mmCIF file of N, CA and C in Angstrom:
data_model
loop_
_atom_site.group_PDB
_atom_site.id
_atom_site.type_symbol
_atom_site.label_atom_id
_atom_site.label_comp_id
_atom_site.label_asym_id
_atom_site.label_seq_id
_atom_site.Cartn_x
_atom_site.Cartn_y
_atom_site.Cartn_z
ATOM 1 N N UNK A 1 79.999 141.052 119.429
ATOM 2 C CA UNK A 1 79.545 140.004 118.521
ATOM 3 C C UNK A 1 80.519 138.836 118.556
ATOM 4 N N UNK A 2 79.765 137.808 118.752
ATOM 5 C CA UNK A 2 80.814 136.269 118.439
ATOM 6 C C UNK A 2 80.888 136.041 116.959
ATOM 7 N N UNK A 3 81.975 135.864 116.974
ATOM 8 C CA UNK A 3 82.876 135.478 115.366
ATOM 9 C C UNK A 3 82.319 133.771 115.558
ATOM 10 N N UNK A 4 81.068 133.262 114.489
ATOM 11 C CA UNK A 4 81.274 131.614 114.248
ATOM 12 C C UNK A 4 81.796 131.314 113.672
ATOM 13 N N UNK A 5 82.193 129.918 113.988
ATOM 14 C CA UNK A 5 83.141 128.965 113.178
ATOM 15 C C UNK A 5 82.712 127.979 112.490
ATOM 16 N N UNK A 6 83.359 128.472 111.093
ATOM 17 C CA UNK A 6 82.764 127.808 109.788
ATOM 18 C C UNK A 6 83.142 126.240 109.694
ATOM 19 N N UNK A 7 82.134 125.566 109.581
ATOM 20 C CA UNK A 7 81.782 123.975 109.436
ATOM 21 C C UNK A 7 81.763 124.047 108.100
ATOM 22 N N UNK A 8 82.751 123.129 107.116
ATOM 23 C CA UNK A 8 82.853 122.490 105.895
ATOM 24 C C UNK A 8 82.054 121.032 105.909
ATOM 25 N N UNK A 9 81.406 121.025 105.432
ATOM 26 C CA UNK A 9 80.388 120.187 104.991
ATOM 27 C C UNK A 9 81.022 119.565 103.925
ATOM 28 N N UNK A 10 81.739 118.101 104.075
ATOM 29 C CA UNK A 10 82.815 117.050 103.197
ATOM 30 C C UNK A 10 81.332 116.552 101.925
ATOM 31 N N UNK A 11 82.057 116.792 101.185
ATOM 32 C CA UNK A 11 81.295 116.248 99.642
ATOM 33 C C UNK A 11 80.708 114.667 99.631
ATOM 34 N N UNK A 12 81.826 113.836 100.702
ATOM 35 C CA UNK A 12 81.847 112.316 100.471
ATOM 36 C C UNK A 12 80.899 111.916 101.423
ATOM 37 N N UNK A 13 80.899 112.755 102.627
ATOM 38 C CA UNK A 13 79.552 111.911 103.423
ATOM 39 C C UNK A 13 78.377 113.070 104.309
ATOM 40 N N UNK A 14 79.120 114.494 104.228
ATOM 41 C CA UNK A 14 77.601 115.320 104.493
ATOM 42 C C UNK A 14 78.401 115.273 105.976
ATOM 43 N N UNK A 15 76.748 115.755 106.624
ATOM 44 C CA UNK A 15 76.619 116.174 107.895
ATOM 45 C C UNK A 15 75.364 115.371 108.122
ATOM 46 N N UNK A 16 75.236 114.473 108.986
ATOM 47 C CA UNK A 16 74.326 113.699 109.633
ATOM 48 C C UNK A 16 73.336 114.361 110.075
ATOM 49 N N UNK A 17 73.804 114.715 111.224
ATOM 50 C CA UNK A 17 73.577 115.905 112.645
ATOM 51 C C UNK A 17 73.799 116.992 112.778
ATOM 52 N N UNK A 18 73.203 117.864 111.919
ATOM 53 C CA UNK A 18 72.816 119.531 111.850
ATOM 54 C C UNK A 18 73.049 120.185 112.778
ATOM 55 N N UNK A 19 71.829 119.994 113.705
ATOM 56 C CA UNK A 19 71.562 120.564 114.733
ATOM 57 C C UNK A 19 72.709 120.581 115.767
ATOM 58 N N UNK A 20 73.298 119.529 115.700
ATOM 59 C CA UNK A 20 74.652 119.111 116.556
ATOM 60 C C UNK A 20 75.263 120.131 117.260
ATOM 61 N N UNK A 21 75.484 120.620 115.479
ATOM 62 C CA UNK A 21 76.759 121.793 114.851
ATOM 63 C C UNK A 21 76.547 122.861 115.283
ATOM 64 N N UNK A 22 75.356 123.457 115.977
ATOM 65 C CA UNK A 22 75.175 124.434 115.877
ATOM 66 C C UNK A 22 75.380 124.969 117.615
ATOM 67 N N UNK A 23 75.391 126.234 117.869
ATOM 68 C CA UNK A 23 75.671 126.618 119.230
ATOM 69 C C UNK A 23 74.486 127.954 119.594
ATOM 70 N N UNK A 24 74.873 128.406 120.380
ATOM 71 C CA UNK A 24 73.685 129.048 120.904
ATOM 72 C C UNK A 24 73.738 130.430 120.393
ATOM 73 N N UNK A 25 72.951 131.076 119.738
ATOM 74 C CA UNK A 25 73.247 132.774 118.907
ATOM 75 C C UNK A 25 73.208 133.507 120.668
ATOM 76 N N UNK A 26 74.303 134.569 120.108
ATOM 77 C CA UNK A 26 74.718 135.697 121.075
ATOM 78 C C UNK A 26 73.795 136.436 121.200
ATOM 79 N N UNK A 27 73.396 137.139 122.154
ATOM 80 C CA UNK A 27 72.204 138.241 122.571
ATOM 81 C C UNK A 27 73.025 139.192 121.878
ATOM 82 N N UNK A 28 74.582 139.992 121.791
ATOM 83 C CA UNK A 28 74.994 140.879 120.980
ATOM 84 C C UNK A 28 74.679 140.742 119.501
ATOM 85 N N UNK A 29 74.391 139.265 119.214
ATOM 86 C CA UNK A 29 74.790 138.830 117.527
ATOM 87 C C UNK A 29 76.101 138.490 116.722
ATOM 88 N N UNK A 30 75.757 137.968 116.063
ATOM 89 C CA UNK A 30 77.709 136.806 115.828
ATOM 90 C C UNK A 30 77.792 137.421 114.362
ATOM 91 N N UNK A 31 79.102 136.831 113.931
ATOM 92 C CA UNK A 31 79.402 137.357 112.778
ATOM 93 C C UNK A 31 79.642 135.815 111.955
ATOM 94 N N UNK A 32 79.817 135.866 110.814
ATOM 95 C CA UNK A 32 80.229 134.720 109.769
ATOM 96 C C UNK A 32 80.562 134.924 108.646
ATOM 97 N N UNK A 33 81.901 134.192 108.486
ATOM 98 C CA UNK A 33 82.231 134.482 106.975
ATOM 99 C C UNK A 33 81.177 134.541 105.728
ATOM 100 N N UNK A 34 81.823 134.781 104.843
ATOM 101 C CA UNK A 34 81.025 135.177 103.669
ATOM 102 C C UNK A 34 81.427 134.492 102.362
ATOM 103 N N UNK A 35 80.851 134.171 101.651
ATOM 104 C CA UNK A 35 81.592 133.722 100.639
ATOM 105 C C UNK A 35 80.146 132.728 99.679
ATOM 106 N N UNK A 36 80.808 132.129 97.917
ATOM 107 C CA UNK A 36 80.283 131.165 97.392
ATOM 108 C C UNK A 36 80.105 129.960 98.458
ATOM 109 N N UNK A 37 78.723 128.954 98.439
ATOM 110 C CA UNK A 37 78.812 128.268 98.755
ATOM 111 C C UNK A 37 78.279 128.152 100.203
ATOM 112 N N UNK A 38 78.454 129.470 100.907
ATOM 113 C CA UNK A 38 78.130 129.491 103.134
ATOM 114 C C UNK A 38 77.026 130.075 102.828
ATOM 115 N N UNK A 39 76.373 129.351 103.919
ATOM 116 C CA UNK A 39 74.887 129.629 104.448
ATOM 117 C C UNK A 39 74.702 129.512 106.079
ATOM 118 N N UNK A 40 74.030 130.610 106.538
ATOM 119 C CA UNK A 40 73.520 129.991 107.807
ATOM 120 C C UNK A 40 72.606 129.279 108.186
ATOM 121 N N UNK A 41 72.722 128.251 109.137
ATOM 122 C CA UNK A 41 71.573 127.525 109.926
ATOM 123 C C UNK A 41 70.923 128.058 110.763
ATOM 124 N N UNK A 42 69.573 128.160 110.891
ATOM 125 C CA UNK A 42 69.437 128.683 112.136
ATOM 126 C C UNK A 42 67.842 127.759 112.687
ATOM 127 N N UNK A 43 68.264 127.273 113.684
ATOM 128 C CA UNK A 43 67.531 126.392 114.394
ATOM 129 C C UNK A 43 66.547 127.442 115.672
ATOM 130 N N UNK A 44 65.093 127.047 115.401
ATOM 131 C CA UNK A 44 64.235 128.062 116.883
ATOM 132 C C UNK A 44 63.740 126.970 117.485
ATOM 133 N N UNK A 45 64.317 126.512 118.823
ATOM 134 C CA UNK A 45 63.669 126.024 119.568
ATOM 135 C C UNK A 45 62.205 126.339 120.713
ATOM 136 N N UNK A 46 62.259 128.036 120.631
ATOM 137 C CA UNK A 46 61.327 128.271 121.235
ATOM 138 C C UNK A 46 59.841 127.697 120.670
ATOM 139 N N UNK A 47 58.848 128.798 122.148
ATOM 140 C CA UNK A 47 57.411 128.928 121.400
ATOM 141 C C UNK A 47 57.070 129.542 120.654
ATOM 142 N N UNK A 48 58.171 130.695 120.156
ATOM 143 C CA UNK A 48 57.628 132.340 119.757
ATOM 144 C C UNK A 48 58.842 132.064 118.102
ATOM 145 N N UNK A 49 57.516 132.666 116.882
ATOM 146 C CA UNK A 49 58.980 132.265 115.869
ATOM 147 C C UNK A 49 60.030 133.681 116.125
ATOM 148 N N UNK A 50 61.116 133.534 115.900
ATOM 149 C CA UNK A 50 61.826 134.597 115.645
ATOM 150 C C UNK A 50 62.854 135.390 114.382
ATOM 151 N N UNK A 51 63.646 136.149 114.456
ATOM 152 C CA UNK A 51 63.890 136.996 113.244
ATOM 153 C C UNK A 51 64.852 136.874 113.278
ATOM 154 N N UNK A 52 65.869 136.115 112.429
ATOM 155 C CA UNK A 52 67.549 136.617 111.910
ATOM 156 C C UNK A 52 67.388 137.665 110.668
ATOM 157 N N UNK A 53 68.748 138.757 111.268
ATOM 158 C CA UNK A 53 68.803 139.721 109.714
ATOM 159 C C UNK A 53 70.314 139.502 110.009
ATOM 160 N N UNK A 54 70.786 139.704 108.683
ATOM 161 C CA UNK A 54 72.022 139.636 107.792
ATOM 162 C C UNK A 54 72.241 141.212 107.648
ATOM 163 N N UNK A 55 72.907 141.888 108.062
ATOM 164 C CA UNK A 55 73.276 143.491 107.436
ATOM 165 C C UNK A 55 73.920 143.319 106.190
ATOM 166 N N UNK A 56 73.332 143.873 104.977
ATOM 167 C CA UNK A 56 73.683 144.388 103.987
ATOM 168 C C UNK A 56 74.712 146.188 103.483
ATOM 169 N N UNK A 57 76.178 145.552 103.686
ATOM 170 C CA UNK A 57 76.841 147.170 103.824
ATOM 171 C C UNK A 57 76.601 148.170 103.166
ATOM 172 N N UNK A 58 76.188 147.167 101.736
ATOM 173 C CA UNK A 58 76.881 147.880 100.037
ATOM 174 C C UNK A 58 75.405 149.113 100.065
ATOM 175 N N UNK A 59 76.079 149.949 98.805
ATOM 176 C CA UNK A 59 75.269 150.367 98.108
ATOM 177 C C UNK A 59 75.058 150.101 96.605
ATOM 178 N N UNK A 60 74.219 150.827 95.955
ATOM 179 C CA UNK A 60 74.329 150.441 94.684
ATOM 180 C C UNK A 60 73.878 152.096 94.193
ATOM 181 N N UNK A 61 74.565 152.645 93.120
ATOM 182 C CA UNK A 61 74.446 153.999 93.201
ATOM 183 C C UNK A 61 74.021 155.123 93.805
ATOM 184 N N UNK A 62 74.480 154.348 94.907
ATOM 185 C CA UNK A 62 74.540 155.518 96.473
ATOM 186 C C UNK A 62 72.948 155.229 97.286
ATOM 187 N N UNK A 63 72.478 154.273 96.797
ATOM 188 C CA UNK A 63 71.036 153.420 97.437
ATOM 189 C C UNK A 63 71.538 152.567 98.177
ATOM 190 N N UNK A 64 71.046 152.409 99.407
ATOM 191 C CA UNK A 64 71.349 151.155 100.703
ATOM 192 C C UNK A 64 70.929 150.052 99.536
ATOM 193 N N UNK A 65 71.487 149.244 99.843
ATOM 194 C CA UNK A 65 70.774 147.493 100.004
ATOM 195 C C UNK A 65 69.981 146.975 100.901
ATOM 196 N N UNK A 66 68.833 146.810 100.961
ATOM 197 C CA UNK A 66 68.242 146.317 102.325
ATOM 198 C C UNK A 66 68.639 145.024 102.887
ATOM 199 N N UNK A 67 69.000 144.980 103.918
ATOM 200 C CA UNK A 67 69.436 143.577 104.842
ATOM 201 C C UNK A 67 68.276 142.809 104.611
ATOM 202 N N UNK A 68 69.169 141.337 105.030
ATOM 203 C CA UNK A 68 68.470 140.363 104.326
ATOM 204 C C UNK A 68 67.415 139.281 106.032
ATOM 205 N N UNK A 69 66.635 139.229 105.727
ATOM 206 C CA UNK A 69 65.672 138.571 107.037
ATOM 207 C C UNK A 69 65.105 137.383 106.761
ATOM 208 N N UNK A 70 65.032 136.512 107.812
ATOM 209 C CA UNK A 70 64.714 135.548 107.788
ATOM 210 C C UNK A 70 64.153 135.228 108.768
ATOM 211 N N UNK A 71 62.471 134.832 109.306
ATOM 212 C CA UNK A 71 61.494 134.560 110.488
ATOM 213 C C UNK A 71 61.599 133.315 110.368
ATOM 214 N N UNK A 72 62.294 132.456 111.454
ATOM 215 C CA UNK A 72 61.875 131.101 111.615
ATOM 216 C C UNK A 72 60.580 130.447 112.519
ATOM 217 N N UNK A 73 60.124 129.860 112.479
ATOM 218 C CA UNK A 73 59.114 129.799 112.900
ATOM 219 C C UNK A 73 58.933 129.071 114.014
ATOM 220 N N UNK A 74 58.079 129.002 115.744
ATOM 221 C CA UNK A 74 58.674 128.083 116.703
ATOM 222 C C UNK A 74 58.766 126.718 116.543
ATOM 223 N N UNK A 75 60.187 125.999 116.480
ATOM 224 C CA UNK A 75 60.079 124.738 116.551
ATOM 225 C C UNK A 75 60.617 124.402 115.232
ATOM 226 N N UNK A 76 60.926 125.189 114.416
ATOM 227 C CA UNK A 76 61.324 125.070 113.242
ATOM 228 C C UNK A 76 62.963 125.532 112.813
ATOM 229 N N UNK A 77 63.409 125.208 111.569
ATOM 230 C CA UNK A 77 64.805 125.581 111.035
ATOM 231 C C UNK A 77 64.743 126.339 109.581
ATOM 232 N N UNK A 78 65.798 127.143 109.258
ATOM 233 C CA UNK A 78 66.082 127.850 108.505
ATOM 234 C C UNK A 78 67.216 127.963 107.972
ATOM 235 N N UNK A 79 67.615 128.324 106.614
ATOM 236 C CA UNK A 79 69.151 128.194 106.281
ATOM 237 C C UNK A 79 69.172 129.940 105.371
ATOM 238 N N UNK A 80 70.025 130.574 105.288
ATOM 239 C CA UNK A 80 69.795 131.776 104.966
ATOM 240 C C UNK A 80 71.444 131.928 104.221
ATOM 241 N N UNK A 81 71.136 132.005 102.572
ATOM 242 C CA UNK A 81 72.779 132.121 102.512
ATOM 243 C C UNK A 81 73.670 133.464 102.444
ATOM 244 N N UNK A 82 74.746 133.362 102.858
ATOM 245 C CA UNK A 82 75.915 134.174 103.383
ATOM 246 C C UNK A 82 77.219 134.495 102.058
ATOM 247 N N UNK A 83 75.985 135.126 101.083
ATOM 248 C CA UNK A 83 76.830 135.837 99.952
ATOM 249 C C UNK A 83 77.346 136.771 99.836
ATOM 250 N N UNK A 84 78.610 136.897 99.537
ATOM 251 C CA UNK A 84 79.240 138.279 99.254
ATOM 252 C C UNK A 84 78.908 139.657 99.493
ATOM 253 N N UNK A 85 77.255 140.229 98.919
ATOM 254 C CA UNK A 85 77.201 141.042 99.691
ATOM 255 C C UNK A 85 76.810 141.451 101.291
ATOM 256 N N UNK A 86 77.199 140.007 101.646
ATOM 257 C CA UNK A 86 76.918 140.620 103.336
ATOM 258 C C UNK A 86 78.455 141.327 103.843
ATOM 259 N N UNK A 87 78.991 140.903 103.019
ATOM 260 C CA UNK A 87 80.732 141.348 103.452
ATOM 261 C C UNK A 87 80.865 142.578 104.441
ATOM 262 N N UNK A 88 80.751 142.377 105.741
ATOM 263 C CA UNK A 88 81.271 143.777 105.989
ATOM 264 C C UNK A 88 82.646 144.426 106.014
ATOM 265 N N UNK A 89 83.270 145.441 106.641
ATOM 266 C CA UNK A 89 84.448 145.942 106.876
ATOM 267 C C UNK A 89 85.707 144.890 106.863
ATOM 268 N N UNK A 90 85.306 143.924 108.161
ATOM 269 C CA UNK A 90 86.637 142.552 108.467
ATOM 270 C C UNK A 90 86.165 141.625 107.959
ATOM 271 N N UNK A 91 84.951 141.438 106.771
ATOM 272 C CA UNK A 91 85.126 140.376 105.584
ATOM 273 C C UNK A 91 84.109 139.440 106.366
ATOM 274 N N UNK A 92 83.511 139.764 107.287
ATOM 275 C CA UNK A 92 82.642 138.738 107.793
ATOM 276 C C UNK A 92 80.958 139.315 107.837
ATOM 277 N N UNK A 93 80.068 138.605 107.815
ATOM 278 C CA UNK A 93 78.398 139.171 107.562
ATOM 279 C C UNK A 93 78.615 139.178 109.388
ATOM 280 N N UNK A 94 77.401 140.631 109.524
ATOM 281 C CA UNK A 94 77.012 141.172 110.664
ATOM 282 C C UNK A 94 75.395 140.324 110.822
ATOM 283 N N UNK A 95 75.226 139.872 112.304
ATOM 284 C CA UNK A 95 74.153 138.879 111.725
ATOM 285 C C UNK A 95 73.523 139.500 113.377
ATOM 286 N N UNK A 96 72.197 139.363 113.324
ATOM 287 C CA UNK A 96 71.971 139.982 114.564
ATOM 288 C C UNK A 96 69.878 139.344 114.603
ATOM 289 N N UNK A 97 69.592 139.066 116.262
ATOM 290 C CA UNK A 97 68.117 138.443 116.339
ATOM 291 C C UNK A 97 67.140 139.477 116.899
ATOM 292 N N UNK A 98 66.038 139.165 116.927
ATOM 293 C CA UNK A 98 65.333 139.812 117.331
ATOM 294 C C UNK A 98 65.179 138.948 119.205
ATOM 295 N N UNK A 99 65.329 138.242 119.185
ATOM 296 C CA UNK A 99 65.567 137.111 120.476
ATOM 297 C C UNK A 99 66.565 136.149 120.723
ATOM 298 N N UNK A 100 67.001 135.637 121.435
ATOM 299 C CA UNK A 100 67.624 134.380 121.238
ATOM 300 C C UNK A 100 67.414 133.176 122.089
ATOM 301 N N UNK A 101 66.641 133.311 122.363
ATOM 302 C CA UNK A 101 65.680 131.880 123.597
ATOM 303 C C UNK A 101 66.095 130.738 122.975
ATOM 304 N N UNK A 102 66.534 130.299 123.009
ATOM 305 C CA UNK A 102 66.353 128.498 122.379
ATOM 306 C C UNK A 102 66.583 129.220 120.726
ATOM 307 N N UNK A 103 67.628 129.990 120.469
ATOM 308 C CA UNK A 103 67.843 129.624 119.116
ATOM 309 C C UNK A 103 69.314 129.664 118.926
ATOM 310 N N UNK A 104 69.656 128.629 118.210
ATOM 311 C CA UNK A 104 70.662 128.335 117.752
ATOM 312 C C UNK A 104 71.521 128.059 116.414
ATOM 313 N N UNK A 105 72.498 128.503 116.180
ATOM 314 C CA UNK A 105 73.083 128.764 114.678
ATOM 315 C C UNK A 105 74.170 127.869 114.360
ATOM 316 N N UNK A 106 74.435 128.111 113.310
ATOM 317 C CA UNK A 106 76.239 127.531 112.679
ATOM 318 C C UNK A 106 76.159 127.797 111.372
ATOM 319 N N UNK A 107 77.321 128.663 110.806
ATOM 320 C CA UNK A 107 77.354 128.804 109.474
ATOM 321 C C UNK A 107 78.083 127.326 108.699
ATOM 322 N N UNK A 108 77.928 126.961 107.621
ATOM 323 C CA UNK A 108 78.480 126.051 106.599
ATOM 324 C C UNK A 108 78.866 126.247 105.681
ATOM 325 N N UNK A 109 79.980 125.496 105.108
ATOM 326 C CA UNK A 109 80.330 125.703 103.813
ATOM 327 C C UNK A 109 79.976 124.540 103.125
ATOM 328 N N UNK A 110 79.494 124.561 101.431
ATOM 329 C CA UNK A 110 80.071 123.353 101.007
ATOM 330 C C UNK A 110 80.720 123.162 100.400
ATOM 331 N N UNK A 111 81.827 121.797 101.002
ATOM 332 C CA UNK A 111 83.167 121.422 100.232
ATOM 333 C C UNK A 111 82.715 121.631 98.502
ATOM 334 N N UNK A 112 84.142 121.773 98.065
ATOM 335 C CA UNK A 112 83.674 121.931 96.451
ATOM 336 C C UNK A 112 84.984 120.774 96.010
#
């Protein structure tokens, strides 16, 4: 899995160019911090929509959490946020596609 690198999104003037920011999702699946505030982008350039899931570690009185999914649709974008409980083991969300043709990611923060 590729570890992404978190883009702070400045309070005073934003991010223009989204798409810019973003790089190409790993066929293994990438990881991204976690925290108030981060969300992922996820851009589908294909024809076909496709599936980001977020692994959810926790339990809650010994019940899984179900991971969290998100179908973008072809040609379309998505933002999916990257709260606390995605935390895995080394503190980062396990993020993984069902494809990765023409799709592309970048997690964000926003400045506070």
């Amino acid at each position: 899995m590729a570890d992404l690198a978190l883009i702070t999104v400045p309070i005073d003037t934003g991010i223009a160019d989204v798409a810019a920011q973003a790089v190409a999702a790993a066929a293994g699946g990438d990881t991204a911090l976690v925290g108030p505030h981060r969300f992922l982008y996820v851009a589908n350039g294909d024809a076909s929509s496709h599936t980001v899931t977020v692994a959810t570690p926790g339990t809650v009185k010994g019940l899984a959490i179900s991971d969290a999914t998100l179908t973008v649709a072809a040609g379309d974008h998505g933002i999916l946020p990257l709260a606390n409980v995605f935390r895995g083991a080394n503190g980062r969300a396990a993020i993984t596609y069902d494809d990765v043709t023409s799709v592309t990611v970048a997690p964000f923060e926003l400045e506070t």
